[in-house]
Tab-separated table of C-alpha atoms and ligand atoms in Angstrom:
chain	number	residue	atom	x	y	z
A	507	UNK	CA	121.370	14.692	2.150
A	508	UNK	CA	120.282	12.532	4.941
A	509	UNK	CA	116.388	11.425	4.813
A	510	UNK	CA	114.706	10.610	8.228
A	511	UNK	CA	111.373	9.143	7.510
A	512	UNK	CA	108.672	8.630	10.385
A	513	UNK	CA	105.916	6.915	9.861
A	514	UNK	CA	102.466	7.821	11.781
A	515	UNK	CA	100.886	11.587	11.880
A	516	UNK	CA	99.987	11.119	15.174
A	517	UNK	CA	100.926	13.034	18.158
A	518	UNK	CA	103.996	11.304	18.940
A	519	UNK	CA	104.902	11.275	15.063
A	520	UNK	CA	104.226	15.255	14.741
A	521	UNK	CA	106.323	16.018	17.697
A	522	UNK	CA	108.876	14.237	16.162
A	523	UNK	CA	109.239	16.130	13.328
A	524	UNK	CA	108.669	19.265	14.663
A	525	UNK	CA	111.399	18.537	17.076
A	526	UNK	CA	113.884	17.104	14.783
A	527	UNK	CA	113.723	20.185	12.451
A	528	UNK	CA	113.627	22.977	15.587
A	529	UNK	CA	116.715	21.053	17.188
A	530	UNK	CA	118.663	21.973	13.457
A	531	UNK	CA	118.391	18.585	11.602
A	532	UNK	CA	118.896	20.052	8.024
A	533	UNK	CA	118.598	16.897	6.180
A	534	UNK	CA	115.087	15.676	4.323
A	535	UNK	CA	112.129	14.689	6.411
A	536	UNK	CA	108.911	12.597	5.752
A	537	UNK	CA	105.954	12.366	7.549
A	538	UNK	CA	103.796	9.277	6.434
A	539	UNK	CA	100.554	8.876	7.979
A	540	UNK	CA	97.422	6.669	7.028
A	541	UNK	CA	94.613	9.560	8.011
A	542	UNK	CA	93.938	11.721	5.574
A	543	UNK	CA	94.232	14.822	7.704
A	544	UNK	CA	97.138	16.369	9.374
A	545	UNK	CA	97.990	15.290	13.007
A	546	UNK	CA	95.396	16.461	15.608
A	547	UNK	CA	94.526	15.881	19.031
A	548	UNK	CA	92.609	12.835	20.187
A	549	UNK	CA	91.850	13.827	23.375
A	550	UNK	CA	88.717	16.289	22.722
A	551	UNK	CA	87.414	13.485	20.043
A	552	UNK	CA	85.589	11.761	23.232
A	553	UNK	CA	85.123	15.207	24.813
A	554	UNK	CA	84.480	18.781	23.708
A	555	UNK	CA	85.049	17.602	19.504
A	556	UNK	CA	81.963	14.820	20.183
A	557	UNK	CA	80.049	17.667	22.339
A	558	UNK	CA	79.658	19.540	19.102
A	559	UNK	CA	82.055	22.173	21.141
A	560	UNK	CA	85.261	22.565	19.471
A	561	UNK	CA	85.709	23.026	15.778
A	562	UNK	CA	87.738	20.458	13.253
A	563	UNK	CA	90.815	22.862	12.917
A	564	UNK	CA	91.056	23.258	16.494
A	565	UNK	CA	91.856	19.596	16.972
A	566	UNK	CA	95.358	20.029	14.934
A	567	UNK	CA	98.445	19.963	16.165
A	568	UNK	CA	99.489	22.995	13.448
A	569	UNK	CA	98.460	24.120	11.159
A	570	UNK	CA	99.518	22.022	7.697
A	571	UNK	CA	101.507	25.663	6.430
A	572	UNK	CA	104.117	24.477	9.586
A	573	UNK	CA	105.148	21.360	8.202
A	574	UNK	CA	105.532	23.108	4.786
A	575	UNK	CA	107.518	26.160	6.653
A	576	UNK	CA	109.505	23.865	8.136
A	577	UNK	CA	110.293	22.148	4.984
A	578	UNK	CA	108.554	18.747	6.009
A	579	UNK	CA	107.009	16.515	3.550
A	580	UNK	CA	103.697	15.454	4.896
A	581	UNK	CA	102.241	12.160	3.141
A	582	UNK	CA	98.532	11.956	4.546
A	583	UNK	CA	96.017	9.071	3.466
A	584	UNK	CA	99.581	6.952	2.988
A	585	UNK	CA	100.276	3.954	4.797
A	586	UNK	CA	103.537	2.003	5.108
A	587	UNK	CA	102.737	-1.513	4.111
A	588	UNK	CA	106.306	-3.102	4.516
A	589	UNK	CA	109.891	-2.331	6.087
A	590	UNK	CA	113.138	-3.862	4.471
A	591	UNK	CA	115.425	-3.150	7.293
A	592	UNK	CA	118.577	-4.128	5.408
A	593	UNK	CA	117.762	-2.130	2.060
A	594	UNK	CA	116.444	0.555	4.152
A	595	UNK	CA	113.570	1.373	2.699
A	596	UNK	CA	110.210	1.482	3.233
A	597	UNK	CA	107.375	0.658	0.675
A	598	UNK	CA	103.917	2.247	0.054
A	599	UNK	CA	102.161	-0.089	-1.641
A	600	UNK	CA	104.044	0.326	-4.890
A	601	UNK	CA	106.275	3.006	-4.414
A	602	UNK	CA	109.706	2.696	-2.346
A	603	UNK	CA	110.990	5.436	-0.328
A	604	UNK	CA	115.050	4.898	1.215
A	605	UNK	CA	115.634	6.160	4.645
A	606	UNK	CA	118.505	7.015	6.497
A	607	UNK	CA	116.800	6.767	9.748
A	608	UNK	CA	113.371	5.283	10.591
A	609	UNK	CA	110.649	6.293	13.294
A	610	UNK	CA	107.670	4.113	13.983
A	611	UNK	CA	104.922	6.196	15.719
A	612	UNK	CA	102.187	4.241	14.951
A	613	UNK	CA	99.490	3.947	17.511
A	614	UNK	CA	97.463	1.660	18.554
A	615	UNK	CA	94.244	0.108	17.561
A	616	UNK	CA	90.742	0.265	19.229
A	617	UNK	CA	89.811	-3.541	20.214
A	618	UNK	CA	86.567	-3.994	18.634
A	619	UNK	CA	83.753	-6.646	19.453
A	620	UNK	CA	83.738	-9.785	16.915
A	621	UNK	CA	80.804	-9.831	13.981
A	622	UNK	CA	79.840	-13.130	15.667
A	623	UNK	CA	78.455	-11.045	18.376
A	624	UNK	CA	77.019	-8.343	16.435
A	625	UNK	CA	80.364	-6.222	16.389
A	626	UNK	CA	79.630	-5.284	12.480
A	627	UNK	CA	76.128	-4.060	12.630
A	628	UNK	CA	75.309	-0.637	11.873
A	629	UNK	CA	75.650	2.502	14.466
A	630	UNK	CA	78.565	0.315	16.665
A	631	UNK	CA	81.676	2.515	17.254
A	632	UNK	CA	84.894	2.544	18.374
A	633	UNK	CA	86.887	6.099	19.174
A	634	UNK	CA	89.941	6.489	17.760
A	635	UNK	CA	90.152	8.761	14.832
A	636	UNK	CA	88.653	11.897	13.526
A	637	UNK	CA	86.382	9.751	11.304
A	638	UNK	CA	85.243	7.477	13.799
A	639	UNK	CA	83.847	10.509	15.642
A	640	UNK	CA	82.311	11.987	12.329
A	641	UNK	CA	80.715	8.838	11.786
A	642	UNK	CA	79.128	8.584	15.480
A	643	UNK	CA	78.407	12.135	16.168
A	644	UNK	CA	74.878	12.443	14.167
A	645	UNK	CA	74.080	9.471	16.552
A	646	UNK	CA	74.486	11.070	19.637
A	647	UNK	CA	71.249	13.113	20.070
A	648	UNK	CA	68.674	13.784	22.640
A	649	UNK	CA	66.038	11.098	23.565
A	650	UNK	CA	68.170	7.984	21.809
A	651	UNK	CA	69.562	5.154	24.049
A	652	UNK	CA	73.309	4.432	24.440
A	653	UNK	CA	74.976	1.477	25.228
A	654	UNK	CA	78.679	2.039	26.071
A	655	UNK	CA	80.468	-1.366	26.346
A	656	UNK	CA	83.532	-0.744	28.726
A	657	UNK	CA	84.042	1.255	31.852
A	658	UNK	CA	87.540	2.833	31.223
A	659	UNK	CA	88.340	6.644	30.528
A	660	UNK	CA	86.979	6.490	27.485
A	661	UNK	CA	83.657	4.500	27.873
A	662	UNK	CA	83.286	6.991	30.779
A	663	UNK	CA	83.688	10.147	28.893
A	664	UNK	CA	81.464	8.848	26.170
A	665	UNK	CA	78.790	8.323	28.338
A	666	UNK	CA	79.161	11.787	29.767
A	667	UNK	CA	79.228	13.391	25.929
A	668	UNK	CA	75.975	10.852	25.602
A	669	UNK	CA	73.926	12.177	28.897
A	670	UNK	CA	74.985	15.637	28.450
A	671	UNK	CA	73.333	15.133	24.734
A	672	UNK	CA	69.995	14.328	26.720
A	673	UNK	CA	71.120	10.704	25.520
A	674	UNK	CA	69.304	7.483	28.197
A	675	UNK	CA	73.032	5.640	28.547
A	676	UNK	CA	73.478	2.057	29.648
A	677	UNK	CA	77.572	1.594	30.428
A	678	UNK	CA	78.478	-2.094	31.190
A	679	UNK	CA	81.300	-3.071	32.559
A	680	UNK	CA	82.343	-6.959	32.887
A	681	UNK	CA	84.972	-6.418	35.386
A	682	UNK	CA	84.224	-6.383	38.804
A	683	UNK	CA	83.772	-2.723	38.527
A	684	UNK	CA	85.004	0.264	36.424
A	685	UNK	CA	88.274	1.738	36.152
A	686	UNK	CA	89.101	-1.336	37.675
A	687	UNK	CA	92.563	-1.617	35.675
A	688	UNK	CA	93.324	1.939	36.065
A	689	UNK	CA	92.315	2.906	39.369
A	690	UNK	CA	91.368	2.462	42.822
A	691	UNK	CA	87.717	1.752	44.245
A	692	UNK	CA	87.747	5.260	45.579
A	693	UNK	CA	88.310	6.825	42.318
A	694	UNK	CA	85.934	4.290	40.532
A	695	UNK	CA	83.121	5.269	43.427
A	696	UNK	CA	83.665	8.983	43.004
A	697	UNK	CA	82.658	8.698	39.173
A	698	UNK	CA	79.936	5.723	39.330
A	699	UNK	CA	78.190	8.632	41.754
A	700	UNK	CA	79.462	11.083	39.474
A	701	UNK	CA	77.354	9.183	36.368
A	702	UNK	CA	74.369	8.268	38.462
A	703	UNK	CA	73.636	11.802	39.161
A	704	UNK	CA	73.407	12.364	35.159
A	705	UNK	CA	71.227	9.592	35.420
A	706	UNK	CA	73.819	6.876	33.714
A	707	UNK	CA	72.780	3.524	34.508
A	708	UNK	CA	76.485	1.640	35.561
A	709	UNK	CA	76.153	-2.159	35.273
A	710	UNK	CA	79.136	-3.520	36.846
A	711	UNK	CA	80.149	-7.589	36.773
A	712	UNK	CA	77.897	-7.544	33.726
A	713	UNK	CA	79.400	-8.491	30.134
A	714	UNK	CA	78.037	-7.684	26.780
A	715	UNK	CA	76.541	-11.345	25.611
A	716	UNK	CA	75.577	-9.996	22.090
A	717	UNK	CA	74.265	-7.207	19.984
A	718	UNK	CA	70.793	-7.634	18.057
A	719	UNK	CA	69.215	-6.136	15.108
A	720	UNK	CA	68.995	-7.078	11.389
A	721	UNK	CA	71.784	-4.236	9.798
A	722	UNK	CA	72.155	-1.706	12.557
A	723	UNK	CA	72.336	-2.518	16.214
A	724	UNK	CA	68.488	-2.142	18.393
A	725	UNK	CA	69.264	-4.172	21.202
A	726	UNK	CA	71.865	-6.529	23.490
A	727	UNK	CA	71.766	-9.331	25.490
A	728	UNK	CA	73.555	-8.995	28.727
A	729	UNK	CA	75.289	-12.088	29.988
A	730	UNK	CA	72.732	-12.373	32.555
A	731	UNK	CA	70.270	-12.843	29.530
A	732	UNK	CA	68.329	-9.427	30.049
A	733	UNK	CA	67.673	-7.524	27.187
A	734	UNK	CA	67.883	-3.941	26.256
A	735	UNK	CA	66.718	-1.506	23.418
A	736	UNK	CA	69.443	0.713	21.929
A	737	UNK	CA	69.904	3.047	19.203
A	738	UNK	CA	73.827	3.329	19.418
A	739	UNK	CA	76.434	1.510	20.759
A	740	UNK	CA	80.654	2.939	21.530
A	741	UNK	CA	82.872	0.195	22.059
A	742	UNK	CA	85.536	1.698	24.699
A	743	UNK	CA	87.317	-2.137	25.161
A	744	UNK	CA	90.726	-0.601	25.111
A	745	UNK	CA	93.618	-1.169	22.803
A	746	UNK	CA	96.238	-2.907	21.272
A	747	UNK	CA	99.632	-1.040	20.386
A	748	UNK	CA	99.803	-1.218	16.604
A	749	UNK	CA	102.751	-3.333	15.708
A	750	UNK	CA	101.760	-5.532	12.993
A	751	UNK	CA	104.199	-3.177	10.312
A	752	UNK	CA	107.211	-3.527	12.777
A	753	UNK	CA	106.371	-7.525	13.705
A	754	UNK	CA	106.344	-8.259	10.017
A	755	UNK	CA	109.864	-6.291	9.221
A	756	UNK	CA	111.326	-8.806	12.109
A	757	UNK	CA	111.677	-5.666	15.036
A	758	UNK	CA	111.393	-7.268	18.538
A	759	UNK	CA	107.852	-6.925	19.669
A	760	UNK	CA	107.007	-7.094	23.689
A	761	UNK	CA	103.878	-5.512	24.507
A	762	UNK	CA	104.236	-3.033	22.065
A	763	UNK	CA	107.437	-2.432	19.489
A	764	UNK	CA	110.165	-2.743	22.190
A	765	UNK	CA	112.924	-0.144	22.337
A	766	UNK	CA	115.323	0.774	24.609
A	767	UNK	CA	115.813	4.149	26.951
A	768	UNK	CA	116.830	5.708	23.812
A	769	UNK	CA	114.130	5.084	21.664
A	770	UNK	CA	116.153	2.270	19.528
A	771	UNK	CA	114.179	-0.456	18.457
A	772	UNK	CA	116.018	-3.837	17.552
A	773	UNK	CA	116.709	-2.621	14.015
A	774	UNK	CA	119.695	-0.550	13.362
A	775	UNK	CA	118.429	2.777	12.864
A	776	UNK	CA	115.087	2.032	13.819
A	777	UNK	CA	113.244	4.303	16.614
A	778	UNK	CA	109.960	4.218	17.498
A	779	UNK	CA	107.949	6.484	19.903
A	780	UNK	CA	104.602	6.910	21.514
A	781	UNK	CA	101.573	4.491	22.154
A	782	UNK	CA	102.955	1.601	19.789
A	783	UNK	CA	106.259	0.853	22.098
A	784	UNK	CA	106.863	-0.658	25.531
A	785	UNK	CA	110.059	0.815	27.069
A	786	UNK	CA	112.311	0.438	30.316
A	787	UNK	CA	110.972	1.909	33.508
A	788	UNK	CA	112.247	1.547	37.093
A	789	UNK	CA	113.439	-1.793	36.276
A	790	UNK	CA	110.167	-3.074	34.499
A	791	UNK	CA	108.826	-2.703	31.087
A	792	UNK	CA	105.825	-0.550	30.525
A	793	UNK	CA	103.740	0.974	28.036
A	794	UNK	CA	102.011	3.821	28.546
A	795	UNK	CA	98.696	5.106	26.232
A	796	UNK	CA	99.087	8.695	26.775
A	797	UNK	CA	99.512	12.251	25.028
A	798	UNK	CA	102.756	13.542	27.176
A	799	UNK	CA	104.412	10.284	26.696
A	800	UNK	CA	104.081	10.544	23.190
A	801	UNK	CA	105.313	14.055	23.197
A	802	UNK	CA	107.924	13.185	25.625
A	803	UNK	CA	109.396	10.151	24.056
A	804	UNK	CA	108.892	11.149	20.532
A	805	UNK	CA	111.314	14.568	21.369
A	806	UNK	CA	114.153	12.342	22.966
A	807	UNK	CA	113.967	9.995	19.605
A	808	UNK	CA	114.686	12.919	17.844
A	809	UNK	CA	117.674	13.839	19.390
A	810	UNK	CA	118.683	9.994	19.353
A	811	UNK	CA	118.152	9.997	15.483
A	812	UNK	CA	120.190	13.225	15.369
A	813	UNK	CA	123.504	11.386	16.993
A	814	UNK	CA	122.151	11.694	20.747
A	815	UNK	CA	122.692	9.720	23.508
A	816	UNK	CA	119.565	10.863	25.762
A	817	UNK	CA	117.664	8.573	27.759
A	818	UNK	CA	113.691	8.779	28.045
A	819	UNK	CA	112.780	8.746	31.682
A	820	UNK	CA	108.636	8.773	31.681
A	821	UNK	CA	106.942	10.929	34.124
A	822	UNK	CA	103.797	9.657	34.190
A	823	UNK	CA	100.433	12.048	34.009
A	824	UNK	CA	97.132	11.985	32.357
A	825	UNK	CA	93.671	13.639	32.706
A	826	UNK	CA	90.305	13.154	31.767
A	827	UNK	CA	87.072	15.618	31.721
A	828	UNK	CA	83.199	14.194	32.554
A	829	UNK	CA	80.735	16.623	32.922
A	830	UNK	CA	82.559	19.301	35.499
A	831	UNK	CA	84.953	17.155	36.528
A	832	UNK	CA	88.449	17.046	35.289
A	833	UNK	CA	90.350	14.128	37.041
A	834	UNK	CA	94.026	14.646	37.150
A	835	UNK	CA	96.821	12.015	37.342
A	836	UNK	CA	100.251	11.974	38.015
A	837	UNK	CA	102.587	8.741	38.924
A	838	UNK	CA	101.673	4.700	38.065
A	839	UNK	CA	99.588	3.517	41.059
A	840	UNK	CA	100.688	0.038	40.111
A	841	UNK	CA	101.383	-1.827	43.395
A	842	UNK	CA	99.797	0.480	45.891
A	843	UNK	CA	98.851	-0.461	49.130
A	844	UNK	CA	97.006	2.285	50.637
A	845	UNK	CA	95.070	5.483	49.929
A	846	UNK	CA	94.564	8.079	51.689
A	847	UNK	CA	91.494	10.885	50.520
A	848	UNK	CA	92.163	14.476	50.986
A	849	UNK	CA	88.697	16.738	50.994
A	850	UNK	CA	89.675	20.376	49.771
A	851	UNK	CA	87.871	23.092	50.247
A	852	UNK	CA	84.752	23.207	47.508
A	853	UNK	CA	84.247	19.831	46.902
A	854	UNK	CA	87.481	18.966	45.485
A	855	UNK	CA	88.784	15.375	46.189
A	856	UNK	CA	92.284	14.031	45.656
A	857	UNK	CA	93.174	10.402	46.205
A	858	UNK	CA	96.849	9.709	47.178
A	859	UNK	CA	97.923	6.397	45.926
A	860	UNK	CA	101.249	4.836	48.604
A	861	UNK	CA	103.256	2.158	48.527
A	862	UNK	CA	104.355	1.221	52.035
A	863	UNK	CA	105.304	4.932	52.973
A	864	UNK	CA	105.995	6.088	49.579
A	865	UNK	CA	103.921	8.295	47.207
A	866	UNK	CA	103.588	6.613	44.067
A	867	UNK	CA	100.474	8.414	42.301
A	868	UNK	CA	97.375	10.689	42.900
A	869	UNK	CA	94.130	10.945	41.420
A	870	UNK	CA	92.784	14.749	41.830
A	871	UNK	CA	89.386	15.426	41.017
A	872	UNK	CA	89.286	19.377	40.592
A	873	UNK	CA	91.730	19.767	42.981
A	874	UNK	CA	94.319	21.273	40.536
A	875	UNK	CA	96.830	22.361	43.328
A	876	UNK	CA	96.891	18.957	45.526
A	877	UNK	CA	97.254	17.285	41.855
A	878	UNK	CA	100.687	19.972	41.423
A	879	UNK	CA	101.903	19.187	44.617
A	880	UNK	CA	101.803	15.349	44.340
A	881	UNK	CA	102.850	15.185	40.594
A	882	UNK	CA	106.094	17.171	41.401
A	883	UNK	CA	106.696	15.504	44.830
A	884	UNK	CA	106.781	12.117	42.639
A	885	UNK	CA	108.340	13.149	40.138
A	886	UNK	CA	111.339	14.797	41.831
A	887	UNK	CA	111.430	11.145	43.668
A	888	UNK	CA	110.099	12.857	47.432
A	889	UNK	CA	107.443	11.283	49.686
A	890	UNK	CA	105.384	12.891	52.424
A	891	UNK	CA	103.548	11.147	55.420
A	892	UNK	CA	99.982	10.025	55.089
A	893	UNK	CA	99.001	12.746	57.789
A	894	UNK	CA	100.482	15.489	55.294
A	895	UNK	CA	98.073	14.598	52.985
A	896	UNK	CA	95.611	16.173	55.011
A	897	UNK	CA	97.691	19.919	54.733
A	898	UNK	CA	95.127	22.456	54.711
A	899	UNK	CA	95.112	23.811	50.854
A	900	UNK	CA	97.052	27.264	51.498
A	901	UNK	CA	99.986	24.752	53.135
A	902	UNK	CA	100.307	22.197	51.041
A	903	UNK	CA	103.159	23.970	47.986
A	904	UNK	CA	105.052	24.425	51.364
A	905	UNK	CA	105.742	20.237	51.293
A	906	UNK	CA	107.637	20.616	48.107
A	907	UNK	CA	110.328	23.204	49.361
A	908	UNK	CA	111.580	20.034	52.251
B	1042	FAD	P1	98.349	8.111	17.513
B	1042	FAD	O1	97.995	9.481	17.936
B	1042	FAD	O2	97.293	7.070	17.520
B	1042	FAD	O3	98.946	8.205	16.038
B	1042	FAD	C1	99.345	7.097	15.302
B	1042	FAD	C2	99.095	7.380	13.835
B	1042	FAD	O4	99.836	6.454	13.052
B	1042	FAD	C3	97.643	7.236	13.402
B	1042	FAD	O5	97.209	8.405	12.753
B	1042	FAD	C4	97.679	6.055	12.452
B	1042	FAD	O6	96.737	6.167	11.397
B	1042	FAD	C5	99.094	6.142	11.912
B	1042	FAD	N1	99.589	4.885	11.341
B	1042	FAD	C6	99.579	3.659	11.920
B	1042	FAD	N2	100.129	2.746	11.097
B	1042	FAD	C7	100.536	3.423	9.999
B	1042	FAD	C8	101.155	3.022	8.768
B	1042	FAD	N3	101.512	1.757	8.539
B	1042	FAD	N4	101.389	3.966	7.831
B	1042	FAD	C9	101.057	5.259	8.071
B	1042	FAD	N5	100.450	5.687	9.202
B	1042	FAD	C10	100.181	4.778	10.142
B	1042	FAD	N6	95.674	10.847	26.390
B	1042	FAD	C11	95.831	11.722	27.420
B	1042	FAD	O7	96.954	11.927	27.865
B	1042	FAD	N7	94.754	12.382	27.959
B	1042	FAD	C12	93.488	12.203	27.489
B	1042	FAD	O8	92.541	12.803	28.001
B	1042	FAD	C13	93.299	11.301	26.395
B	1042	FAD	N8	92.069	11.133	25.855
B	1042	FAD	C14	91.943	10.339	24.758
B	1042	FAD	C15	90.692	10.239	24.142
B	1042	FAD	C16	90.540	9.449	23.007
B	1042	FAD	C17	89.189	9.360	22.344
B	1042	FAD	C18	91.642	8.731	22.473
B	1042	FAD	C19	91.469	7.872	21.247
B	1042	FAD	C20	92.881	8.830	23.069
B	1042	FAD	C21	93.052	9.632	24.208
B	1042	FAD	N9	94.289	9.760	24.818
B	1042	FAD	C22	94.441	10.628	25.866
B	1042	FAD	C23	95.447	8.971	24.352
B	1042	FAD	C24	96.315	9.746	23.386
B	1042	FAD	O9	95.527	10.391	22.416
B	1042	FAD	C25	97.314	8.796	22.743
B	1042	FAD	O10	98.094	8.236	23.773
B	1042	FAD	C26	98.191	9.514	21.739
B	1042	FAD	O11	97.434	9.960	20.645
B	1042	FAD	C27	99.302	8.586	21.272
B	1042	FAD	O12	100.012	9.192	20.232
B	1042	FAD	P2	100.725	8.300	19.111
B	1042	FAD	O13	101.334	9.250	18.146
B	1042	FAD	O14	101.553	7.270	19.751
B	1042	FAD	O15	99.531	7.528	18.382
């Protein structure tokens, strides 16, 4: 019987298997992953999980009796510490498992902040997993101080989880200004407001010099040389795809564990999916840190491992929830040269990303219908005017039917 093996109970790894055995693969399947619980959700671990809001069980994908209905081995708290591409196998620590065909779904890692600047001391946190939340959670609590190092989605959502908790938050940010890698100044402006009003204090072109304290953190120096009290710091420095298993085992690495449209890696047999890979994209190379390209890359893998010849084509989208805001994006916005804002009717805001006369992405800020609109005018490769932007709400699904 054949044996598929994929290692990483993530989301991308989970969807995998799911896939593979709902698409008829009737061979053996493995699931290896290093966390000791079965796949979840990361998502709500900087949102409603860190709130205190959503139960542990909610955050999994299934329940564990799925995998077992569906006749899937699950190895949790295993990690693959080698590949032999030619023997095909792959070892855990001692043992040796042989695979037919191989998945890599493994992540990425937080970047963390050196011990030579304090990066080890006590009550410093990075969010990735399940236990890094457990760990910070009992930190986050009313009348503490925060320091959030990083002004991305996730230093942004932590510091709304912090000032929600009745938390005083410091964010810095050493770029020029936050989001500044994902977004434009409009977006970045509608959310440094956004945090003000919680009372957030957002120090932009300012850069963690060091943490202090004698075993947990109770202050930083700024790289201006002020210094601040803090009971807690999260780390939200981005991160790096993990590909340290698939560098080792000699697989082509290029910004992540490179594979082609189909998911094959430079091994024969070899896939990978999700966060860990970079993969072809309108004639460039991206990779994308994201729960429906994991879920959307990790299902056409599947049918690749099962004798397929499909090819992955991204559609970009993402979200993220502060306070009562959920922003909404659809498209890459890389290489825009204009935005246009469209004011709906409450409040909601929507910032349309073009290049020349194209629409490339959006940003939607509870504007749920303009964020429809624009996600399936990109996708379905259509553009609209700059003016059209400016369609009165009850208008606006009549630009897709052109
Ligand atoms: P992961 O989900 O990270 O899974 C990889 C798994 O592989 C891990 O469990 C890891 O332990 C395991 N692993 C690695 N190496 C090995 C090994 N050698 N042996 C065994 N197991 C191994 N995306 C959105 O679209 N919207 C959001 O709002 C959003 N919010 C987020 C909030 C947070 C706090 C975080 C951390 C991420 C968020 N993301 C969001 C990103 C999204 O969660 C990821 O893009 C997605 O989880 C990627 O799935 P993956 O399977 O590639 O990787």
């Amino acid at each position: 019987m054949a044996h598929f093996i994929v290692v990483g109970g993530g989301q991308a790894g989970a969807s995998l298997v799911t896939k593979l055995r709902n698409s008829g693969f009737d061979g053996e399947i493995t699931l290896i992953g290093a966390e000791p619980v079965p796949p979840y959700e990361r998502p709500p671990l900087s949102k409603a999980y860190l709130l205190g809001e959503m139960a542990q069980e909610r955050l999994y994908l299934r329940p564990a009796q799925v995998y077992e209905d569906l006749d899937i081995t699950l190895r949790l708290g295993s990690s693959v510490t080698a590949i032999d591409t030619a023997a095909r196998t792959v070892a855990l620590g001692n043992e040796v498992l042989g695979y037919d065909k191989l998945a890599l779904c493994t992540g990425s890692h937080p970047r963390r902040l050196p011990a030579a600047i304090g990066g080890d001391l006590d009550h410093v946190f990075t969010v990735r997993t399940l236990a890094d939340v457990d760990a910070m959670a009992p930190q986050v609590r009313e009348g503490r101080r925060a320091l959030i190092v990083g002004g991305g989605y996730i230093g942004l959502e932590a510091a709304a989880v912090a000032a929600k908790k009745g938390m005083q938050v410091t964010l810095v940010e050493m770029g020029q200004r936050i989001l500044q890698r994902v977004a434009a100044p409009e977006t970045a402006e509608h959310f440094r407001a956004l945090h003000r009003s919680h009372g957030v204090e957002i120090l932009e072109g300012l850069g963690l010099e060091r943490l202090l304290g004698e075993g947990a953190v109770s202050g930083a120096r700024l790289t201006d040389g002020s210094e601040i009290a803090v009971d807690m710091v999260v780390v939200g420095v981005g991160i790096a795809p993990a590909t340290e298993l698939a560098e080792a085992a000699g697989l082509e690495i290029d910004n992540g564990i490179k594979v082609d449209a189909q998911g094959r890696t430079s091994a024969p047999d070899v896939f990978a999916a999700g966060d860990c890979t970079s993969f072809p994209y309108k004639g460039e190379r991206i990779r994308l840190e994201s729960v429906p390209n994991a879920i959307d890359q990790a299902e056409v893998v599947a049918q690749n491992m099962m004798g397929g010849a499909v090819e992955y084509v991204a559609t970009p989208w993402f979200w993220s929830d502060q306070y009562d805001c959920k922003l909404q994006i659809a498209g890459l916005n890389t290489g825009y040269d204009h935005v246009e804002t469209r004011h709906g009717a409450d409040g909601r805001t929507s910032f349309w990303y073009f290049h020349g006369e194209t629409l490339v992405a959006v940003d939607a800020m509870n504007d749920a219908r303009g964020y429809m609109v624009a996600k399936r005018l990109i996708e379905a490769g259509k553009t609209i005017t700059r003016a059209e932007v400016h369609t009165p709400d009850g208008e606006l699904k009549a630009l897709l039917k052109r």
